PDB file of C-alpha atoms and ligand atoms in Angstrom:
ATOM      1  CA  UNK A   1      39.466 -31.093  -5.974  1.00 45.00           C
ATOM      2  CA  UNK A   2      38.508 -30.776  -9.266  1.00 49.00           C
ATOM      3  CA  UNK A   3      40.505 -33.974 -11.241  1.00 50.00           C
ATOM      4  CA  UNK A   4      41.733 -31.599 -14.321  1.00 47.00           C
ATOM      5  CA  UNK A   5      41.653 -34.573 -16.533  1.00 45.00           C
ATOM      6  CA  UNK A   6      37.699 -35.433 -16.164  1.00 59.00           C
ATOM      7  CA  UNK A   7      36.395 -31.536 -15.702  1.00 81.00           C
ATOM      8  CA  UNK A   8      35.136 -29.671 -18.879  1.00 93.00           C
ATOM      9  CA  UNK A   9      37.006 -26.656 -20.140  1.00 96.00           C
ATOM     10  CA  UNK A  10      36.468 -23.331 -18.514  1.00 95.00           C
ATOM     11  CA  UNK A  11      37.247 -19.909 -20.199  1.00 97.00           C
ATOM     12  CA  UNK A  12      40.508 -18.494 -19.276  1.00 97.00           C
ATOM     13  CA  UNK A  13      40.108 -15.349 -21.736  1.00 97.00           C
ATOM     14  CA  UNK A  14      37.450 -13.576 -24.402  1.00 98.00           C
ATOM     15  CA  UNK A  15      39.152 -11.657 -27.083  1.00 98.00           C
ATOM     16  CA  UNK A  16      36.667  -9.441 -29.479  1.00 96.00           C
ATOM     17  CA  UNK A  17      38.096  -9.783 -33.038  1.00 92.00           C
ATOM     18  CA  UNK A  18      39.450  -6.361 -34.224  1.00 95.00           C
ATOM     19  CA  UNK A  19      38.291  -4.474 -37.548  1.00 95.00           C
ATOM     20  CA  UNK A  20      41.071  -4.206 -39.698  1.00 96.00           C
ATOM     21  CA  UNK A  21      41.778  -4.545 -43.899  1.00 95.00           C
ATOM     22  CA  UNK A  22      44.037  -6.889 -45.441  1.00 95.00           C
ATOM     23  CA  UNK A  23      45.164  -7.851 -49.326  1.00 95.00           C
ATOM     24  CA  UNK A  24      43.846  -5.263 -51.494  1.00 94.00           C
ATOM     25  CA  UNK A  25      41.509  -3.487 -48.877  1.00 94.00           C
ATOM     26  CA  UNK A  26      39.393  -6.358 -47.901  1.00 94.00           C
ATOM     27  CA  UNK A  27      37.659  -5.559 -44.590  1.00 95.00           C
ATOM     28  CA  UNK A  28      37.839  -8.150 -42.014  1.00 96.00           C
ATOM     29  CA  UNK A  29      37.650  -9.087 -38.696  1.00 97.00           C
ATOM     30  CA  UNK A  30      40.697 -10.048 -37.281  1.00 98.00           C
ATOM     31  CA  UNK A  31      40.914 -12.351 -34.366  1.00 98.00           C
ATOM     32  CA  UNK A  32      44.164 -13.999 -33.236  1.00 98.00           C
ATOM     33  CA  UNK A  33      47.111 -12.357 -34.645  1.00 97.00           C
ATOM     34  CA  UNK A  34      46.243  -8.874 -33.327  1.00 97.00           C
ATOM     35  CA  UNK A  35      47.314  -7.057 -29.833  1.00 96.00           C
ATOM     36  CA  UNK A  36      44.834  -8.594 -27.390  1.00 97.00           C
ATOM     37  CA  UNK A  37      46.231 -12.148 -28.554  1.00 98.00           C
ATOM     38  CA  UNK A  38      49.199 -12.394 -31.064  1.00 96.00           C
ATOM     39  CA  UNK A  39      49.007 -16.149 -31.093  1.00 97.00           C
ATOM     40  CA  UNK A  40      47.878 -19.444 -29.774  1.00 98.00           C
ATOM     41  CA  UNK A  41      50.647 -21.975 -30.249  1.00 98.00           C
ATOM     42  CA  UNK A  42      49.790 -23.568 -32.732  1.00 98.00           C
ATOM     43  CA  UNK A  43      47.565 -21.333 -34.155  1.00 98.00           C
ATOM     44  CA  UNK A  44      49.056 -17.490 -35.680  1.00 98.00           C
ATOM     45  CA  UNK A  45      45.879 -15.981 -36.969  1.00 98.00           C
ATOM     46  CA  UNK A  46      42.226 -16.057 -37.181  1.00 98.00           C
ATOM     47  CA  UNK A  47      40.372 -13.722 -39.768  1.00 98.00           C
ATOM     48  CA  UNK A  48      36.471 -13.278 -39.896  1.00 97.00           C
ATOM     49  CA  UNK A  49      35.667 -11.932 -43.150  1.00 95.00           C
ATOM     50  CA  UNK A  50      31.733 -11.444 -43.471  1.00 92.00           C
ATOM     51  CA  UNK A  51      29.840  -8.708 -45.319  1.00 93.00           C
ATOM     52  CA  UNK A  52      26.960  -8.455 -47.627  1.00 94.00           C
ATOM     53  CA  UNK A  53      28.819  -5.186 -49.337  1.00 95.00           C
ATOM     54  CA  UNK A  54      30.947  -5.764 -52.454  1.00 95.00           C
ATOM     55  CA  UNK A  55      32.866  -2.980 -51.944  1.00 94.00           C
ATOM     56  CA  UNK A  56      34.599  -4.522 -48.336  1.00 95.00           C
ATOM     57  CA  UNK A  57      35.576  -7.549 -50.745  1.00 94.00           C
ATOM     58  CA  UNK A  58      36.406  -6.935 -53.926  1.00 95.00           C
ATOM     59  CA  UNK A  59      39.610  -6.225 -54.147  1.00 95.00           C
ATOM     60  CA  UNK A  60      40.657  -9.351 -52.858  1.00 96.00           C
ATOM     61  CA  UNK A  61      44.399 -10.831 -52.344  1.00 96.00           C
ATOM     62  CA  UNK A  62      46.213 -10.145 -55.146  1.00 96.00           C
ATOM     63  CA  UNK A  63      49.888 -12.247 -55.873  1.00 97.00           C
ATOM     64  CA  UNK A  64      51.337 -12.476 -52.428  1.00 97.00           C
ATOM     65  CA  UNK A  65      53.674 -15.269 -50.775  1.00 98.00           C
ATOM     66  CA  UNK A  66      53.530 -18.051 -47.942  1.00 98.00           C
ATOM     67  CA  UNK A  67      56.145 -19.969 -46.043  1.00 98.00           C
ATOM     68  CA  UNK A  68      56.589 -22.091 -42.911  1.00 98.00           C
ATOM     69  CA  UNK A  69      52.877 -22.746 -42.113  1.00 98.00           C
ATOM     70  CA  UNK A  70      49.035 -23.798 -43.514  1.00 98.00           C
ATOM     71  CA  UNK A  71      46.055 -21.805 -44.359  1.00 98.00           C
ATOM     72  CA  UNK A  72      42.933 -23.039 -43.989  1.00 98.00           C
ATOM     73  CA  UNK A  73      40.126 -21.408 -45.577  1.00 98.00           C
ATOM     74  CA  UNK A  74      36.475 -22.142 -44.949  1.00 98.00           C
ATOM     75  CA  UNK A  75      33.349 -20.428 -46.337  1.00 98.00           C
ATOM     76  CA  UNK A  76      30.102 -20.095 -45.059  1.00 98.00           C
ATOM     77  CA  UNK A  77      28.980 -17.958 -47.477  1.00 98.00           C
ATOM     78  CA  UNK A  78      29.839 -16.498 -51.412  1.00 97.00           C
ATOM     79  CA  UNK A  79      32.628 -18.222 -53.560  1.00 97.00           C
ATOM     80  CA  UNK A  80      36.493 -17.474 -54.225  1.00 97.00           C
ATOM     81  CA  UNK A  81      39.220 -18.166 -56.877  1.00 97.00           C
ATOM     82  CA  UNK A  82      42.428 -19.263 -55.320  1.00 97.00           C
ATOM     83  CA  UNK A  83      45.275 -19.625 -58.078  1.00 97.00           C
ATOM     84  CA  UNK A  84      49.109 -19.884 -57.250  1.00 97.00           C
ATOM     85  CA  UNK A  85      52.251 -20.249 -59.507  1.00 97.00           C
ATOM     86  CA  UNK A  86      52.564 -23.946 -59.421  1.00 95.00           C
ATOM     87  CA  UNK A  87      49.627 -24.594 -62.019  1.00 95.00           C
ATOM     88  CA  UNK A  88      46.787 -24.844 -58.770  1.00 96.00           C
ATOM     89  CA  UNK A  89      43.415 -23.179 -58.941  1.00 96.00           C
ATOM     90  CA  UNK A  90      40.046 -23.867 -57.942  1.00 95.00           C
ATOM     91  CA  UNK A  91      36.953 -21.891 -56.403  1.00 97.00           C
ATOM     92  CA  UNK A  92      35.923 -22.215 -52.702  1.00 97.00           C
ATOM     93  CA  UNK A  93      32.372 -22.740 -52.805  1.00 98.00           C
ATOM     94  CA  UNK A  94      30.240 -22.057 -49.503  1.00 98.00           C
ATOM     95  CA  UNK A  95      30.557 -25.292 -46.801  1.00 98.00           C
ATOM     96  CA  UNK A  96      33.721 -26.102 -48.680  1.00 98.00           C
ATOM     97  CA  UNK A  97      37.120 -25.857 -46.962  1.00 98.00           C
ATOM     98  CA  UNK A  98      40.759 -25.492 -48.223  1.00 98.00           C
ATOM     99  CA  UNK A  99      43.898 -26.376 -46.236  1.00 97.00           C
ATOM    100  CA  UNK A 100      47.005 -25.334 -47.657  1.00 98.00           C
ATOM    101  CA  UNK A 101      50.303 -26.466 -46.336  1.00 98.00           C
ATOM    102  CA  UNK A 102      52.471 -23.705 -48.282  1.00 98.00           C
ATOM    103  CA  UNK A 103      55.628 -25.330 -46.913  1.00 98.00           C
ATOM    104  CA  UNK A 104      58.960 -23.963 -48.394  1.00 98.00           C
ATOM    105  CA  UNK A 105      57.209 -21.543 -50.466  1.00 97.00           C
ATOM    106  CA  UNK A 106      54.130 -20.604 -53.144  1.00 97.00           C
ATOM    107  CA  UNK A 107      52.947 -17.855 -54.544  1.00 98.00           C
ATOM    108  CA  UNK A 108      49.071 -17.359 -54.897  1.00 97.00           C
ATOM    109  CA  UNK A 109      46.021 -15.168 -55.492  1.00 97.00           C
ATOM    110  CA  UNK A 110      42.675 -15.458 -53.207  1.00 97.00           C
ATOM    111  CA  UNK A 111      39.838 -13.431 -55.536  1.00 97.00           C
ATOM    112  CA  UNK A 112      36.071 -13.096 -54.939  1.00 96.00           C
ATOM    113  CA  UNK A 113      34.296 -14.805 -57.606  1.00 96.00           C
ATOM    114  CA  UNK A 114      31.318 -12.837 -57.335  1.00 94.00           C
ATOM    115  CA  UNK A 115      30.327  -9.117 -57.965  1.00 94.00           C
ATOM    116  CA  UNK A 116      27.705  -8.939 -55.719  1.00 96.00           C
ATOM    117  CA  UNK A 117      26.042 -10.532 -52.751  1.00 96.00           C
ATOM    118  CA  UNK A 118      27.795 -12.286 -49.605  1.00 96.00           C
ATOM    119  CA  UNK A 119      30.785 -13.430 -48.853  1.00 96.00           C
ATOM    120  CA  UNK A 120      31.637 -14.834 -45.487  1.00 97.00           C
ATOM    121  CA  UNK A 121      34.328 -17.322 -44.101  1.00 97.00           C
ATOM    122  CA  UNK A 122      37.290 -17.651 -42.068  1.00 98.00           C
ATOM    123  CA  UNK A 123      41.063 -18.353 -42.324  1.00 98.00           C
ATOM    124  CA  UNK A 124      43.337 -19.800 -40.294  1.00 98.00           C
ATOM    125  CA  UNK A 125      47.013 -19.296 -40.330  1.00 98.00           C
ATOM    126  CA  UNK A 126      48.682 -22.846 -38.826  1.00 98.00           C
ATOM    127  CA  UNK A 127      52.146 -23.187 -37.588  1.00 98.00           C
ATOM    128  CA  UNK A 128      54.172 -26.207 -39.193  1.00 98.00           C
ATOM    129  CA  UNK A 129      56.799 -27.783 -37.041  1.00 98.00           C
ATOM    130  CA  UNK A 130      60.351 -26.777 -38.176  1.00 98.00           C
ATOM    131  CA  UNK A 131      60.806 -30.481 -39.804  1.00 98.00           C
ATOM    132  CA  UNK A 132      58.308 -29.723 -41.964  1.00 98.00           C
ATOM    133  CA  UNK A 133      58.803 -25.861 -42.499  1.00 98.00           C
ATOM    134  CA  UNK A 134      60.837 -26.554 -46.000  1.00 98.00           C
ATOM    135  CA  UNK A 135      58.122 -29.494 -47.234  1.00 98.00           C
ATOM    136  CA  UNK A 136      56.849 -29.264 -50.384  1.00 97.00           C
ATOM    137  CA  UNK A 137      53.516 -27.375 -50.952  1.00 97.00           C
ATOM    138  CA  UNK A 138      50.252 -29.103 -50.815  1.00 96.00           C
ATOM    139  CA  UNK A 139      46.802 -28.955 -50.748  1.00 97.00           C
ATOM    140  CA  UNK A 140      43.834 -30.464 -48.814  1.00 97.00           C
ATOM    141  CA  UNK A 141      40.541 -29.669 -50.782  1.00 96.00           C
ATOM    142  CA  UNK A 142      37.182 -30.577 -49.919  1.00 97.00           C
ATOM    143  CA  UNK A 143      33.876 -29.396 -51.129  1.00 98.00           C
ATOM    144  CA  UNK A 144      30.790 -29.061 -48.810  1.00 98.00           C
ATOM    145  CA  UNK A 145      29.393 -32.924 -49.654  1.00 98.00           C
ATOM    146  CA  UNK A 146      32.902 -34.190 -48.324  1.00 98.00           C
ATOM    147  CA  UNK A 147      32.536 -32.382 -45.015  1.00 98.00           C
ATOM    148  CA  UNK A 148      30.579 -35.090 -42.588  1.00 98.00           C
ATOM    149  CA  UNK A 149      28.064 -33.688 -40.049  1.00 98.00           C
ATOM    150  CA  UNK A 150      27.673 -35.539 -37.088  1.00 98.00           C
ATOM    151  CA  UNK A 151      24.936 -35.070 -34.279  1.00 98.00           C
ATOM    152  CA  UNK A 152      26.069 -35.969 -31.236  1.00 97.00           C
ATOM    153  CA  UNK A 153      23.468 -34.879 -29.018  1.00 97.00           C
ATOM    154  CA  UNK A 154      19.589 -33.364 -29.949  1.00 97.00           C
ATOM    155  CA  UNK A 155      19.506 -30.096 -31.066  1.00 97.00           C
ATOM    156  CA  UNK A 156      23.254 -30.391 -31.960  1.00 98.00           C
ATOM    157  CA  UNK A 157      25.233 -30.573 -35.148  1.00 98.00           C
ATOM    158  CA  UNK A 158      28.823 -30.508 -35.771  1.00 98.00           C
ATOM    159  CA  UNK A 159      30.380 -30.418 -39.298  1.00 98.00           C
ATOM    160  CA  UNK A 160      33.714 -31.767 -38.892  1.00 98.00           C
ATOM    161  CA  UNK A 161      36.313 -30.513 -40.567  1.00 98.00           C
ATOM    162  CA  UNK A 162      39.018 -32.261 -38.644  1.00 98.00           C
ATOM    163  CA  UNK A 163      39.032 -34.291 -35.824  1.00 98.00           C
ATOM    164  CA  UNK A 164      36.243 -36.378 -34.664  1.00 97.00           C
ATOM    165  CA  UNK A 165      32.492 -36.181 -33.249  1.00 97.00           C
ATOM    166  CA  UNK A 166      30.617 -39.056 -31.896  1.00 95.00           C
ATOM    167  CA  UNK A 167      32.678 -41.580 -34.546  1.00 94.00           C
ATOM    168  CA  UNK A 168      32.570 -39.097 -37.383  1.00 98.00           C
ATOM    169  CA  UNK A 169      36.202 -38.217 -38.279  1.00 98.00           C
ATOM    170  CA  UNK A 170      37.008 -35.188 -40.154  1.00 98.00           C
ATOM    171  CA  UNK A 171      38.693 -35.431 -44.109  1.00 98.00           C
ATOM    172  CA  UNK A 172      41.643 -33.577 -43.040  1.00 97.00           C
ATOM    173  CA  UNK A 173      44.949 -34.941 -42.090  1.00 95.00           C
ATOM    174  CA  UNK A 174      48.067 -33.112 -40.186  1.00 97.00           C
ATOM    175  CA  UNK A 175      49.664 -35.112 -37.871  1.00 97.00           C
ATOM    176  CA  UNK A 176      52.145 -32.608 -36.722  1.00 97.00           C
ATOM    177  CA  UNK A 177      49.425 -30.730 -34.738  1.00 98.00           C
ATOM    178  CA  UNK A 178      46.786 -33.333 -34.954  1.00 98.00           C
ATOM    179  CA  UNK A 179      43.626 -30.586 -35.477  1.00 98.00           C
ATOM    180  CA  UNK A 180      40.641 -30.815 -34.803  1.00 98.00           C
ATOM    181  CA  UNK A 181      38.314 -28.181 -36.495  1.00 98.00           C
ATOM    182  CA  UNK A 182      34.574 -28.136 -36.272  1.00 98.00           C
ATOM    183  CA  UNK A 183      31.698 -26.118 -37.150  1.00 98.00           C
ATOM    184  CA  UNK A 184      28.902 -26.275 -34.228  1.00 98.00           C
ATOM    185  CA  UNK A 185      25.098 -25.203 -34.376  1.00 98.00           C
ATOM    186  CA  UNK A 186      23.629 -25.669 -30.932  1.00 97.00           C
ATOM    187  CA  UNK A 187      20.065 -24.603 -30.137  1.00 96.00           C
ATOM    188  CA  UNK A 188      18.935 -22.823 -27.503  1.00 95.00           C
ATOM    189  CA  UNK A 189      19.305 -25.387 -24.008  1.00 94.00           C
ATOM    190  CA  UNK A 190      21.297 -28.266 -26.099  1.00 96.00           C
ATOM    191  CA  UNK A 191      24.399 -29.113 -25.353  1.00 97.00           C
ATOM    192  CA  UNK A 192      27.855 -30.601 -26.959  1.00 98.00           C
ATOM    193  CA  UNK A 193      29.594 -32.199 -24.774  1.00 97.00           C
ATOM    194  CA  UNK A 194      32.450 -34.145 -26.298  1.00 96.00           C
ATOM    195  CA  UNK A 195      36.294 -35.011 -25.419  1.00 96.00           C
ATOM    196  CA  UNK A 196      39.162 -33.065 -26.682  1.00 96.00           C
ATOM    197  CA  UNK A 197      43.002 -34.287 -26.108  1.00 96.00           C
ATOM    198  CA  UNK A 198      44.234 -32.757 -22.925  1.00 96.00           C
ATOM    199  CA  UNK A 199      47.157 -31.364 -24.597  1.00 96.00           C
ATOM    200  CA  UNK A 200      45.599 -29.281 -26.776  1.00 98.00           C
ATOM    201  CA  UNK A 201      45.132 -25.743 -26.976  1.00 98.00           C
ATOM    202  CA  UNK A 202      41.594 -24.646 -27.975  1.00 98.00           C
ATOM    203  CA  UNK A 203      39.303 -22.341 -28.790  1.00 98.00           C
ATOM    204  CA  UNK A 204      35.663 -20.914 -29.656  1.00 98.00           C
ATOM    205  CA  UNK A 205      34.859 -18.432 -31.581  1.00 98.00           C
ATOM    206  CA  UNK A 206      30.981 -17.422 -32.091  1.00 97.00           C
ATOM    207  CA  UNK A 207      29.729 -16.072 -35.045  1.00 96.00           C
ATOM    208  CA  UNK A 208      26.539 -16.404 -34.455  1.00 95.00           C
ATOM    209  CA  UNK A 209      23.924 -16.237 -31.035  1.00 94.00           C
ATOM    210  CA  UNK A 210      25.744 -17.240 -27.565  1.00 95.00           C
ATOM    211  CA  UNK A 211      27.496 -20.198 -25.965  1.00 97.00           C
ATOM    212  CA  UNK A 212      27.871 -21.241 -22.726  1.00 96.00           C
ATOM    213  CA  UNK A 213      31.036 -22.515 -21.561  1.00 97.00           C
ATOM    214  CA  UNK A 214      31.868 -25.072 -19.216  1.00 94.00           C
ATOM    215  CA  UNK A 215      30.020 -26.127 -16.599  1.00 86.00           C
ATOM    216  CA  UNK A 216      28.583 -25.100 -13.064  1.00 85.00           C
ATOM    217  CA  UNK A 217      29.698 -21.951 -11.247  1.00 86.00           C
ATOM    218  CA  UNK A 218      32.627 -22.259 -13.721  1.00 85.00           C
ATOM    219  CA  UNK A 219      30.523 -21.380 -16.899  1.00 94.00           C
ATOM    220  CA  UNK A 220      30.471 -18.330 -18.872  1.00 95.00           C
ATOM    221  CA  UNK A 221      28.811 -17.078 -21.834  1.00 96.00           C
ATOM    222  CA  UNK A 222      30.503 -16.304 -24.835  1.00 97.00           C
ATOM    223  CA  UNK A 223      28.892 -14.161 -27.597  1.00 95.00           C
ATOM    224  CA  UNK A 224      29.302 -13.503 -31.097  1.00 95.00           C
ATOM    225  CA  UNK A 225      32.266 -11.709 -32.447  1.00 96.00           C
ATOM    226  CA  UNK A 226      34.056 -13.462 -29.053  1.00 97.00           C
ATOM    227  CA  UNK A 227      36.693 -16.291 -29.217  1.00 98.00           C
ATOM    228  CA  UNK A 228      36.985 -17.984 -25.801  1.00 98.00           C
ATOM    229  CA  UNK A 229      40.723 -19.269 -25.478  1.00 98.00           C
ATOM    230  CA  UNK A 230      40.017 -22.337 -23.582  1.00 98.00           C
ATOM    231  CA  UNK A 231      41.622 -23.397 -20.154  1.00 96.00           C
ATOM    232  CA  UNK A 232      42.959 -27.285 -19.238  1.00 94.00           C
ATOM    233  CA  UNK A 233      40.896 -30.328 -19.252  1.00 95.00           C
ATOM    234  CA  UNK A 234      40.006 -33.261 -21.400  1.00 95.00           C
ATOM    235  CA  UNK A 235      36.280 -32.293 -21.868  1.00 96.00           C
ATOM    236  CA  UNK A 236      34.432 -29.401 -23.655  1.00 97.00           C
ATOM    237  CA  UNK A 237      30.662 -28.735 -22.971  1.00 97.00           C
ATOM    238  CA  UNK A 238      28.979 -25.957 -24.684  1.00 98.00           C
ATOM    239  CA  UNK A 239      25.200 -25.478 -24.443  1.00 96.00           C
ATOM    240  CA  UNK A 240      22.879 -23.252 -26.484  1.00 95.00           C
ATOM    241  CA  UNK A 241      21.518 -19.977 -24.372  1.00 91.00           C
ATOM    242  CA  UNK A 242      17.908 -20.128 -23.931  1.00 79.00           C
ATOM    243  CA  UNK A 243      17.327 -17.277 -22.302  1.00 73.00           C
ATOM    244  CA  UNK A 244      16.432 -13.728 -23.835  1.00 70.00           C
ATOM    245  CA  UNK A 245      17.924 -12.448 -27.245  1.00 68.00           C
ATOM    246  CA  UNK A 246      20.837 -14.644 -26.797  1.00 69.00           C
ATOM    247  CA  UNK A 247      18.541 -17.483 -27.250  1.00 75.00           C
ATOM    248  CA  UNK A 248      18.378 -18.690 -30.889  1.00 88.00           C
ATOM    249  CA  UNK A 249      20.711 -21.228 -32.513  1.00 95.00           C
ATOM    250  CA  UNK A 250      24.340 -20.899 -31.989  1.00 96.00           C
ATOM    251  CA  UNK A 251      26.888 -21.009 -34.343  1.00 97.00           C
ATOM    252  CA  UNK A 252      30.578 -21.619 -33.631  1.00 98.00           C
ATOM    253  CA  UNK A 253      33.815 -22.869 -34.806  1.00 98.00           C
ATOM    254  CA  UNK A 254      35.591 -25.034 -31.980  1.00 98.00           C
ATOM    255  CA  UNK A 255      39.611 -25.460 -32.790  1.00 98.00           C
ATOM    256  CA  UNK A 256      42.046 -27.295 -31.152  1.00 98.00           C
ATOM    257  CA  UNK A 257      45.418 -28.405 -31.747  1.00 98.00           C
ATOM    258  CA  UNK A 258      48.664 -29.744 -30.374  1.00 98.00           C
ATOM    259  CA  UNK A 259      51.112 -26.827 -29.603  1.00 98.00           C
ATOM    260  CA  UNK A 260      54.638 -26.982 -31.616  1.00 98.00           C
ATOM    261  CA  UNK A 261      56.429 -25.197 -28.431  1.00 98.00           C
ATOM    262  CA  UNK A 262      59.217 -24.181 -31.126  1.00 98.00           C
ATOM    263  CA  UNK A 263      60.140 -20.269 -31.195  1.00 98.00           C
ATOM    264  CA  UNK A 264      58.556 -18.636 -34.027  1.00 98.00           C
ATOM    265  CA  UNK A 265      60.371 -15.778 -36.173  1.00 98.00           C
ATOM    266  CA  UNK A 266      57.223 -14.661 -37.996  1.00 96.00           C
ATOM    267  CA  UNK A 267      57.135 -11.145 -40.691  1.00 94.00           C
ATOM    268  CA  UNK A 268      54.112 -11.242 -42.539  1.00 92.00           C
ATOM    269  CA  UNK A 269      53.487 -13.946 -44.654  1.00 95.00           C
ATOM    270  CA  UNK A 270      56.763 -15.770 -43.808  1.00 98.00           C
ATOM    271  CA  UNK A 271      56.476 -18.202 -40.213  1.00 98.00           C
ATOM    272  CA  UNK A 272      60.041 -19.763 -39.528  1.00 98.00           C
ATOM    273  CA  UNK A 273      61.944 -20.562 -36.396  1.00 98.00           C
ATOM    274  CA  UNK A 274      64.721 -18.448 -36.443  1.00 98.00           C
ATOM    275  CA  UNK A 275      65.729 -14.322 -37.586  1.00 98.00           C
ATOM    276  CA  UNK A 276      68.004 -16.406 -40.547  1.00 98.00           C
ATOM    277  CA  UNK A 277      65.500 -18.162 -41.895  1.00 98.00           C
ATOM    278  CA  UNK A 278      62.949 -15.202 -42.099  1.00 98.00           C
ATOM    279  CA  UNK A 279      66.163 -13.412 -44.007  1.00 97.00           C
ATOM    280  CA  UNK A 280      66.448 -16.560 -46.456  1.00 98.00           C
ATOM    281  CA  UNK A 281      62.656 -16.508 -47.198  1.00 98.00           C
ATOM    282  CA  UNK A 282      63.013 -13.118 -48.069  1.00 96.00           C
ATOM    283  CA  UNK A 283      66.202 -13.984 -50.558  1.00 97.00           C
ATOM    284  CA  UNK A 284      64.194 -16.978 -51.811  1.00 97.00           C
ATOM    285  CA  UNK A 285      60.962 -14.719 -52.821  1.00 97.00           C
ATOM    286  CA  UNK A 286      62.911 -11.906 -54.136  1.00 95.00           C
ATOM    287  CA  UNK A 287      65.393 -14.445 -56.414  1.00 96.00           C
ATOM    288  CA  UNK A 288      61.620 -16.429 -57.913  1.00 94.00           C
ATOM    289  CA  UNK A 289      62.826 -19.509 -55.584  1.00 93.00           C
ATOM    290  CA  UNK A 290      59.335 -19.647 -54.351  1.00 93.00           C
TER     291      UNK A 290
HETATM  292 MN1   MN B   1      47.198 -16.296 -48.747  1.00 56.74          MN
END
């Protein structure tokens, strides 16, 4: 019998991103927050945006509200200007992270700071526990030089946005969900093998190449634009596939967090615990209280 606490996590299921558009018509791939995977407690949504065509992103995300959760924007390519109704403004450059705690509410825009060229990155929505939903809005924003890189094994590098790899800790602090967020590059044949808290929900999203997940007969291959929901275990083992068309350096994000196990009432950009709180969010937004 395999001891679940020491075994590497296997793939519980694989979900493909669903092409859609949001904001004023930005084309993106919705991976979490779509019918196949409505959520993965504590994660509410994952969008991958990636295109070389300006018409796919140029309309951006004009003013819209958020309440009750966090949005995490990680840019790979391109520049995005962020501006909110509390006077916060900044430009996200390639390799930067914006971890925004919406808390009791803000209204902001996220607009491309470029007319052409590639725009690529991720936006993850992470839930807040009931006790923190009405907290004051805040930002944890880090340029690329503030995101440390760990090299836990030969042929493996990990940008550590949140969590810890081989003694390297990421800059994000969020005690409620204690998140891990890694941007991994794994060469063919190389293996990333690291502990992950056994009680955390975890997923891997591959955005270049393919990754072999797990050990022995339990292992399975996850390909570009596929999300793997990971099963139980205190360890994760990921290998770069060395055969055929899959045999190039793989890139993937590995994300984990403590489930909140609380009721979720959500509608668009408001995520609360009850219907009454959702109605209050609408009322507060409409009366300008954000
Ligand atoms: Mn937003």
